[in-house]
PDB file of C-alpha atoms in Angstrom:
ATOM      1  CA  UNK Y 286     126.657-186.696 141.472  1.00 87.00           C
ATOM      2  CA  UNK Y 287     127.933-183.763 143.596  1.00 88.00           C
ATOM      3  CA  UNK Y 288     130.051-182.810 140.404  1.00 89.00           C
ATOM      4  CA  UNK Y 289     126.887-182.497 138.074  1.00 92.00           C
ATOM      5  CA  UNK Y 290     125.240-180.298 141.100  1.00 92.00           C
ATOM      6  CA  UNK Y 291     128.338-178.066 141.504  1.00 93.00           C
ATOM      7  CA  UNK Y 292     128.777-177.539 137.875  1.00 93.00           C
ATOM      8  CA  UNK Y 293     125.262-177.069 137.127  1.00 94.00           C
ATOM      9  CA  UNK Y 294     125.388-174.211 139.723  1.00 94.00           C
ATOM     10  CA  UNK Y 295     128.388-172.538 138.338  1.00 95.00           C
ATOM     11  CA  UNK Y 296     127.620-172.808 134.890  1.00 94.00           C
ATOM     12  CA  UNK Y 297     126.984-169.336 134.440  1.00 94.00           C
ATOM     13  CA  UNK Y 298     130.563-168.358 136.196  1.00 94.00           C
ATOM     14  CA  UNK Y 299     132.193-171.108 134.051  1.00 95.00           C
ATOM     15  CA  UNK Y 300     130.828-169.551 130.896  1.00 95.00           C
ATOM     16  CA  UNK Y 301     131.606-166.198 131.996  1.00 95.00           C
ATOM     17  CA  UNK Y 302     135.264-166.995 132.668  1.00 95.00           C
ATOM     18  CA  UNK Y 303     135.498-168.895 129.507  1.00 96.00           C
ATOM     19  CA  UNK Y 304     134.183-166.078 127.349  1.00 94.00           C
ATOM     20  CA  UNK Y 305     136.960-163.495 129.202  1.00 92.00           C
ATOM     21  CA  UNK Y 306     139.815-166.124 128.977  1.00 91.00           C
ATOM     22  CA  UNK Y 307     138.994-167.190 125.191  1.00 92.00           C
ATOM     23  CA  UNK Y 308     140.003-170.548 126.193  1.00 93.00           C
ATOM     24  CA  UNK Y 309     143.756-169.673 126.870  1.00 91.00           C
ATOM     25  CA  UNK Y 310     144.904-172.599 128.713  1.00 91.00           C
ATOM     26  CA  UNK Y 311     147.554-170.370 130.664  1.00 88.00           C
ATOM     27  CA  UNK Y 312     144.467-168.586 132.460  1.00 91.00           C
ATOM     28  CA  UNK Y 313     142.678-171.859 133.012  1.00 94.00           C
ATOM     29  CA  UNK Y 314     145.944-173.106 134.634  1.00 93.00           C
ATOM     30  CA  UNK Y 315     146.021-170.186 137.077  1.00 91.00           C
ATOM     31  CA  UNK Y 316     142.336-170.808 138.015  1.00 94.00           C
ATOM     32  CA  UNK Y 317     143.186-174.640 138.515  1.00 95.00           C
ATOM     33  CA  UNK Y 318     146.113-173.695 140.671  1.00 93.00           C
ATOM     34  CA  UNK Y 319     144.034-171.612 142.933  1.00 93.00           C
ATOM     35  CA  UNK Y 320     141.592-174.225 143.211  1.00 92.00           C
ATOM     36  CA  UNK Y 321     144.418-176.896 143.913  1.00 92.00           C
ATOM     37  CA  UNK Y 322     145.887-174.461 146.592  1.00 92.00           C
ATOM     38  CA  UNK Y 323     149.129-174.991 144.478  1.00 92.00           C
ATOM     39  CA  UNK Y 324     150.550-174.280 141.393  1.00 91.00           C
ATOM     40  CA  UNK Y 325     149.657-177.201 138.659  1.00 91.00           C
ATOM     41  CA  UNK Y 326     152.640-177.789 135.823  1.00 90.00           C
ATOM     42  CA  UNK Y 327     151.297-177.722 132.451  1.00 86.00           C
ATOM     43  CA  UNK Y 328     151.230-181.335 131.809  1.00 87.00           C
ATOM     44  CA  UNK Y 329     148.281-181.655 134.600  1.00 92.00           C
ATOM     45  CA  UNK Y 330     146.477-178.920 133.126  1.00 92.00           C
ATOM     46  CA  UNK Y 331     146.967-180.681 129.818  1.00 92.00           C
ATOM     47  CA  UNK Y 332     145.649-183.797 131.299  1.00 93.00           C
ATOM     48  CA  UNK Y 333     142.447-182.172 133.076  1.00 93.00           C
ATOM     49  CA  UNK Y 334     141.527-180.599 129.819  1.00 95.00           C
ATOM     50  CA  UNK Y 335     142.330-183.626 127.910  1.00 93.00           C
ATOM     51  CA  UNK Y 336     144.571-181.960 125.398  1.00 92.00           C
ATOM     52  CA  UNK Y 337     147.597-183.585 123.645  1.00 87.00           C
ATOM     53  CA  UNK Y 338     150.766-182.187 125.314  1.00 83.00           C
ATOM     54  CA  UNK Y 339     152.754-182.642 122.130  1.00 85.00           C
ATOM     55  CA  UNK Y 340     150.404-180.371 120.166  1.00 83.00           C
ATOM     56  CA  UNK Y 341     150.322-177.827 123.068  1.00 83.00           C
ATOM     57  CA  UNK Y 342     154.017-177.641 123.269  1.00 83.00           C
ATOM     58  CA  UNK Y 343     154.101-177.533 119.438  1.00 84.00           C
ATOM     59  CA  UNK Y 344     151.764-174.682 119.496  1.00 80.00           C
ATOM     60  CA  UNK Y 345     153.917-172.679 122.246  1.00 76.00           C
ATOM     61  CA  UNK Y 346     157.119-173.234 120.265  1.00 76.00           C
ATOM     62  CA  UNK Y 347     155.637-171.633 117.082  1.00 76.00           C
ATOM     63  CA  UNK Y 348     154.331-168.674 119.004  1.00 71.00           C
ATOM     64  CA  UNK Y 349     150.377-169.492 119.134  1.00 77.00           C
ATOM     65  CA  UNK Y 350     148.751-169.721 122.388  1.00 79.00           C
ATOM     66  CA  UNK Y 351     146.900-172.984 122.827  1.00 86.00           C
ATOM     67  CA  UNK Y 352     143.129-173.068 123.686  1.00 91.00           C
ATOM     68  CA  UNK Y 353     140.504-175.157 125.122  1.00 94.00           C
ATOM     69  CA  UNK Y 354     137.013-175.571 124.237  1.00 95.00           C
ATOM     70  CA  UNK Y 355     134.357-174.507 126.940  1.00 96.00           C
ATOM     71  CA  UNK Y 356     133.147-178.108 127.096  1.00 96.00           C
ATOM     72  CA  UNK Y 357     136.528-179.215 127.915  1.00 96.00           C
ATOM     73  CA  UNK Y 358     136.821-176.573 130.608  1.00 96.00           C
ATOM     74  CA  UNK Y 359     133.343-177.660 131.988  1.00 96.00           C
ATOM     75  CA  UNK Y 360     134.793-181.410 132.230  1.00 95.00           C
ATOM     76  CA  UNK Y 361     137.882-180.164 133.799  1.00 95.00           C
ATOM     77  CA  UNK Y 362     135.547-178.451 136.519  1.00 95.00           C
ATOM     78  CA  UNK Y 363     133.482-181.667 136.854  1.00 94.00           C
ATOM     79  CA  UNK Y 364     136.583-184.006 137.075  1.00 93.00           C
ATOM     80  CA  UNK Y 365     138.038-181.529 139.794  1.00 92.00           C
ATOM     81  CA  UNK Y 366     134.941-181.597 142.369  1.00 92.00           C
ATOM     82  CA  UNK Y 367     135.275-184.279 145.134  1.00 91.00           C
ATOM     83  CA  UNK Y 368     132.334-185.772 146.844  1.00 91.00           C
ATOM     84  CA  UNK Y 369     132.532-183.595 149.966  1.00 92.00           C
ATOM     85  CA  UNK Y 370     133.159-180.058 147.820  1.00 91.00           C
ATOM     86  CA  UNK Y 371     130.395-177.035 148.122  1.00 92.00           C
ATOM     87  CA  UNK Y 372     129.609-174.426 145.875  1.00 93.00           C
ATOM     88  CA  UNK Y 373     131.313-171.887 147.928  1.00 93.00           C
ATOM     89  CA  UNK Y 374     134.734-173.538 147.473  1.00 92.00           C
ATOM     90  CA  UNK Y 375     134.482-172.932 144.028  1.00 94.00           C
ATOM     91  CA  UNK Y 376     132.540-169.475 143.278  1.00 95.00           C
ATOM     92  CA  UNK Y 377     134.814-167.269 145.027  1.00 95.00           C
ATOM     93  CA  UNK Y 378     137.648-168.078 142.895  1.00 95.00           C
ATOM     94  CA  UNK Y 379     135.879-167.719 139.898  1.00 95.00           C
ATOM     95  CA  UNK Y 380     134.445-164.434 140.753  1.00 94.00           C
ATOM     96  CA  UNK Y 381     138.198-163.501 141.566  1.00 93.00           C
ATOM     97  CA  UNK Y 382     139.159-164.789 138.082  1.00 93.00           C
ATOM     98  CA  UNK Y 383     136.605-162.907 136.664  1.00 94.00           C
ATOM     99  CA  UNK Y 384     137.354-159.518 138.193  1.00 94.00           C
ATOM    100  CA  UNK Y 385     140.628-159.695 137.371  1.00 91.00           C
ATOM    101  CA  UNK Y 386     140.254-159.919 133.571  1.00 91.00           C
ATOM    102  CA  UNK Y 387     137.575-157.326 134.025  1.00 92.00           C
ATOM    103  CA  UNK Y 388     139.752-155.270 135.855  1.00 94.00           C
ATOM    104  CA  UNK Y 389     143.079-155.810 133.297  1.00 92.00           C
ATOM    105  CA  UNK Y 390     140.882-154.859 130.217  1.00 91.00           C
ATOM    106  CA  UNK Y 391     139.676-151.789 131.537  1.00 94.00           C
ATOM    107  CA  UNK Y 392     142.800-150.871 132.909  1.00 96.00           C
ATOM    108  CA  UNK Y 393     144.466-151.468 129.661  1.00 96.00           C
ATOM    109  CA  UNK Y 394     141.787-149.598 127.975  1.00 95.00           C
ATOM    110  CA  UNK Y 395     142.188-146.789 129.878  1.00 96.00           C
ATOM    111  CA  UNK Y 396     145.897-146.601 129.755  1.00 96.00           C
ATOM    112  CA  UNK Y 397     146.872-147.902 126.186  1.00 97.00           C
ATOM    113  CA  UNK Y 398     147.735-144.510 124.395  1.00 96.00           C
ATOM    114  CA  UNK Y 399     150.132-143.810 127.420  1.00 96.00           C
ATOM    115  CA  UNK Y 400     151.629-147.187 127.493  1.00 97.00           C
ATOM    116  CA  UNK Y 401     152.365-147.056 123.777  1.00 97.00           C
ATOM    117  CA  UNK Y 402     153.911-143.635 124.206  1.00 96.00           C
ATOM    118  CA  UNK Y 403     156.108-145.027 127.099  1.00 97.00           C
ATOM    119  CA  UNK Y 404     156.911-147.873 124.861  1.00 97.00           C
ATOM    120  CA  UNK Y 405     157.791-145.490 122.072  1.00 97.00           C
ATOM    121  CA  UNK Y 406     159.500-143.256 124.178  1.00 96.00           C
ATOM    122  CA  UNK Y 407     162.014-145.752 125.688  1.00 96.00           C
ATOM    123  CA  UNK Y 408     162.363-147.701 122.338  1.00 96.00           C
ATOM    124  CA  UNK Y 409     161.257-150.828 124.038  1.00 97.00           C
ATOM    125  CA  UNK Y 410     164.436-151.020 126.508  1.00 96.00           C
ATOM    126  CA  UNK Y 411     163.929-153.732 128.267  1.00 96.00           C
ATOM    127  CA  UNK Y 412     165.713-152.540 131.235  1.00 95.00           C
ATOM    128  CA  UNK Y 413     163.642-149.491 131.683  1.00 95.00           C
ATOM    129  CA  UNK Y 414     160.471-151.659 131.591  1.00 96.00           C
ATOM    130  CA  UNK Y 415     162.067-153.818 134.262  1.00 95.00           C
ATOM    131  CA  UNK Y 416     162.493-150.598 136.341  1.00 94.00           C
ATOM    132  CA  UNK Y 417     158.841-149.412 135.753  1.00 95.00           C
ATOM    133  CA  UNK Y 418     157.763-153.024 136.438  1.00 94.00           C
ATOM    134  CA  UNK Y 419     159.454-152.978 139.871  1.00 93.00           C
ATOM    135  CA  UNK Y 420     158.098-149.891 140.801  1.00 92.00           C
ATOM    136  CA  UNK Y 421     154.461-151.580 140.365  1.00 90.00           C
ATOM    137  CA  UNK Y 422     155.174-154.617 142.470  1.00 86.00           C
ATOM    138  CA  UNK Y 423     153.643-154.880 145.792  1.00 79.00           C
ATOM    139  CA  UNK Y 424     155.511-153.996 148.870  1.00 76.00           C
ATOM    140  CA  UNK Y 425     158.013-155.157 150.259  1.00 78.00           C
ATOM    141  CA  UNK Y 426     159.384-155.903 146.883  1.00 79.00           C
ATOM    142  CA  UNK Y 427     158.423-152.522 145.568  1.00 83.00           C
ATOM    143  CA  UNK Y 428     161.572-150.754 143.361  1.00 81.00           C
ATOM    144  CA  UNK Y 429     163.876-153.818 144.254  1.00 86.00           C
ATOM    145  CA  UNK Y 430     165.889-154.668 141.146  1.00 87.00           C
ATOM    146  CA  UNK Y 431     164.852-157.674 139.255  1.00 87.00           C
ATOM    147  CA  UNK Y 432     166.728-160.850 139.435  1.00 88.00           C
ATOM    148  CA  UNK Y 433     168.987-161.473 136.197  1.00 86.00           C
ATOM    149  CA  UNK Y 434     166.740-162.785 133.076  1.00 89.00           C
ATOM    150  CA  UNK Y 435     163.137-162.297 134.967  1.00 92.00           C
ATOM    151  CA  UNK Y 436     161.867-159.200 132.694  1.00 93.00           C
ATOM    152  CA  UNK Y 437     162.738-161.622 129.922  1.00 92.00           C
ATOM    153  CA  UNK Y 438     160.934-164.288 130.977  1.00 91.00           C
ATOM    154  CA  UNK Y 439     157.896-162.221 131.958  1.00 91.00           C
ATOM    155  CA  UNK Y 440     158.056-160.395 128.934  1.00 92.00           C
ATOM    156  CA  UNK Y 441     158.346-164.009 126.805  1.00 88.00           C
ATOM    157  CA  UNK Y 442     161.397-162.860 125.009  1.00 90.00           C
ATOM    158  CA  UNK Y 443     164.827-164.195 123.956  1.00 91.00           C
ATOM    159  CA  UNK Y 444     167.178-164.179 127.300  1.00 91.00           C
ATOM    160  CA  UNK Y 445     169.755-162.120 125.758  1.00 92.00           C
ATOM    161  CA  UNK Y 446     167.100-159.342 123.871  1.00 94.00           C
ATOM    162  CA  UNK Y 447     167.605-155.783 124.927  1.00 96.00           C
ATOM    163  CA  UNK Y 448     164.668-154.560 123.579  1.00 96.00           C
ATOM    164  CA  UNK Y 449     160.979-155.879 123.342  1.00 96.00           C
ATOM    165  CA  UNK Y 450     157.958-155.162 121.071  1.00 96.00           C
ATOM    166  CA  UNK Y 451     155.311-153.074 121.651  1.00 96.00           C
ATOM    167  CA  UNK Y 452     152.602-156.074 121.645  1.00 94.00           C
ATOM    168  CA  UNK Y 453     155.027-158.214 124.096  1.00 93.00           C
ATOM    169  CA  UNK Y 454     155.287-155.304 126.409  1.00 96.00           C
ATOM    170  CA  UNK Y 455     151.384-154.585 126.735  1.00 95.00           C
ATOM    171  CA  UNK Y 456     150.534-158.424 126.725  1.00 91.00           C
ATOM    172  CA  UNK Y 457     152.929-158.468 129.757  1.00 92.00           C
ATOM    173  CA  UNK Y 458     151.400-156.009 131.731  1.00 94.00           C
ATOM    174  CA  UNK Y 459     148.030-157.288 131.109  1.00 91.00           C
ATOM    175  CA  UNK Y 460     148.923-160.864 132.098  1.00 87.00           C
ATOM    176  CA  UNK Y 461     150.698-159.914 135.511  1.00 89.00           C
ATOM    177  CA  UNK Y 462     147.739-157.043 136.410  1.00 89.00           C
ATOM    178  CA  UNK Y 463     145.888-157.906 139.652  1.00 87.00           C
ATOM    179  CA  UNK Y 464     142.291-157.050 140.191  1.00 88.00           C
ATOM    180  CA  UNK Y 465     143.636-154.158 142.704  1.00 90.00           C
ATOM    181  CA  UNK Y 466     145.858-152.646 140.304  1.00 92.00           C
ATOM    182  CA  UNK Y 467     144.469-149.235 139.143  1.00 94.00           C
ATOM    183  CA  UNK Y 468     144.581-146.922 136.138  1.00 95.00           C
ATOM    184  CA  UNK Y 469     145.617-144.179 138.328  1.00 95.00           C
ATOM    185  CA  UNK Y 470     148.676-145.843 140.023  1.00 94.00           C
ATOM    186  CA  UNK Y 471     150.059-147.383 136.571  1.00 95.00           C
ATOM    187  CA  UNK Y 472     149.747-143.852 135.051  1.00 95.00           C
ATOM    188  CA  UNK Y 473     151.478-142.078 137.839  1.00 95.00           C
ATOM    189  CA  UNK Y 474     154.517-144.953 137.709  1.00 94.00           C
ATOM    190  CA  UNK Y 475     154.656-144.208 133.725  1.00 95.00           C
ATOM    191  CA  UNK Y 476     154.975-140.568 134.368  1.00 94.00           C
ATOM    192  CA  UNK Y 477     158.063-141.301 136.931  1.00 93.00           C
ATOM    193  CA  UNK Y 478     159.552-143.507 134.532  1.00 93.00           C
ATOM    194  CA  UNK Y 479     158.954-141.563 131.126  1.00 88.00           C
ATOM    195  CA  UNK Y 480     161.920-140.134 129.888  1.00 87.00           C
ATOM    196  CA  UNK Y 481     162.107-136.165 129.536  1.00 83.00           C
ATOM    197  CA  UNK Y 482     161.044-135.301 125.914  1.00 71.00           C
TER     198      UNK Y 482
END
């Protein structure tokens, strides 16, 4: 079948993506949403991967990150392929997601001490983090105040929390990084928002 042919051709890309995302269903969801050219709800991603929605919801609520196996990812890709689909509809999407992962990993590794210092110097203040993030947003939104509650949603912390942990701050930045973000740009923004010693 066309699905078997395409999945065999994509096998290396799928394996590379899987290694980088560790089976994290949130990242798999972003990949499939781009393939579908529309955001897919979590229950659709669970169905595609053959995961039990209640188990996934329970894991999320317990603060754990649900994961899929590589075989589940391969089967989900296979079930998404239509008879008329071609390799060039899939390969660039995998390449983009791999690039984003590799970039965010490299940027985070390069900036970790500065990010830790920034978080320490502001005491994890959510408002200060929101100002930093709005400075990192692409034009024309750059520098605009975030809607009420948005930063807490991005950080995945309680809606009323006024501070966040270092782990929450780092994970949020890494999750929201694009392939085009650079360590230099983020370092410059950190310097602009770093409180005076």
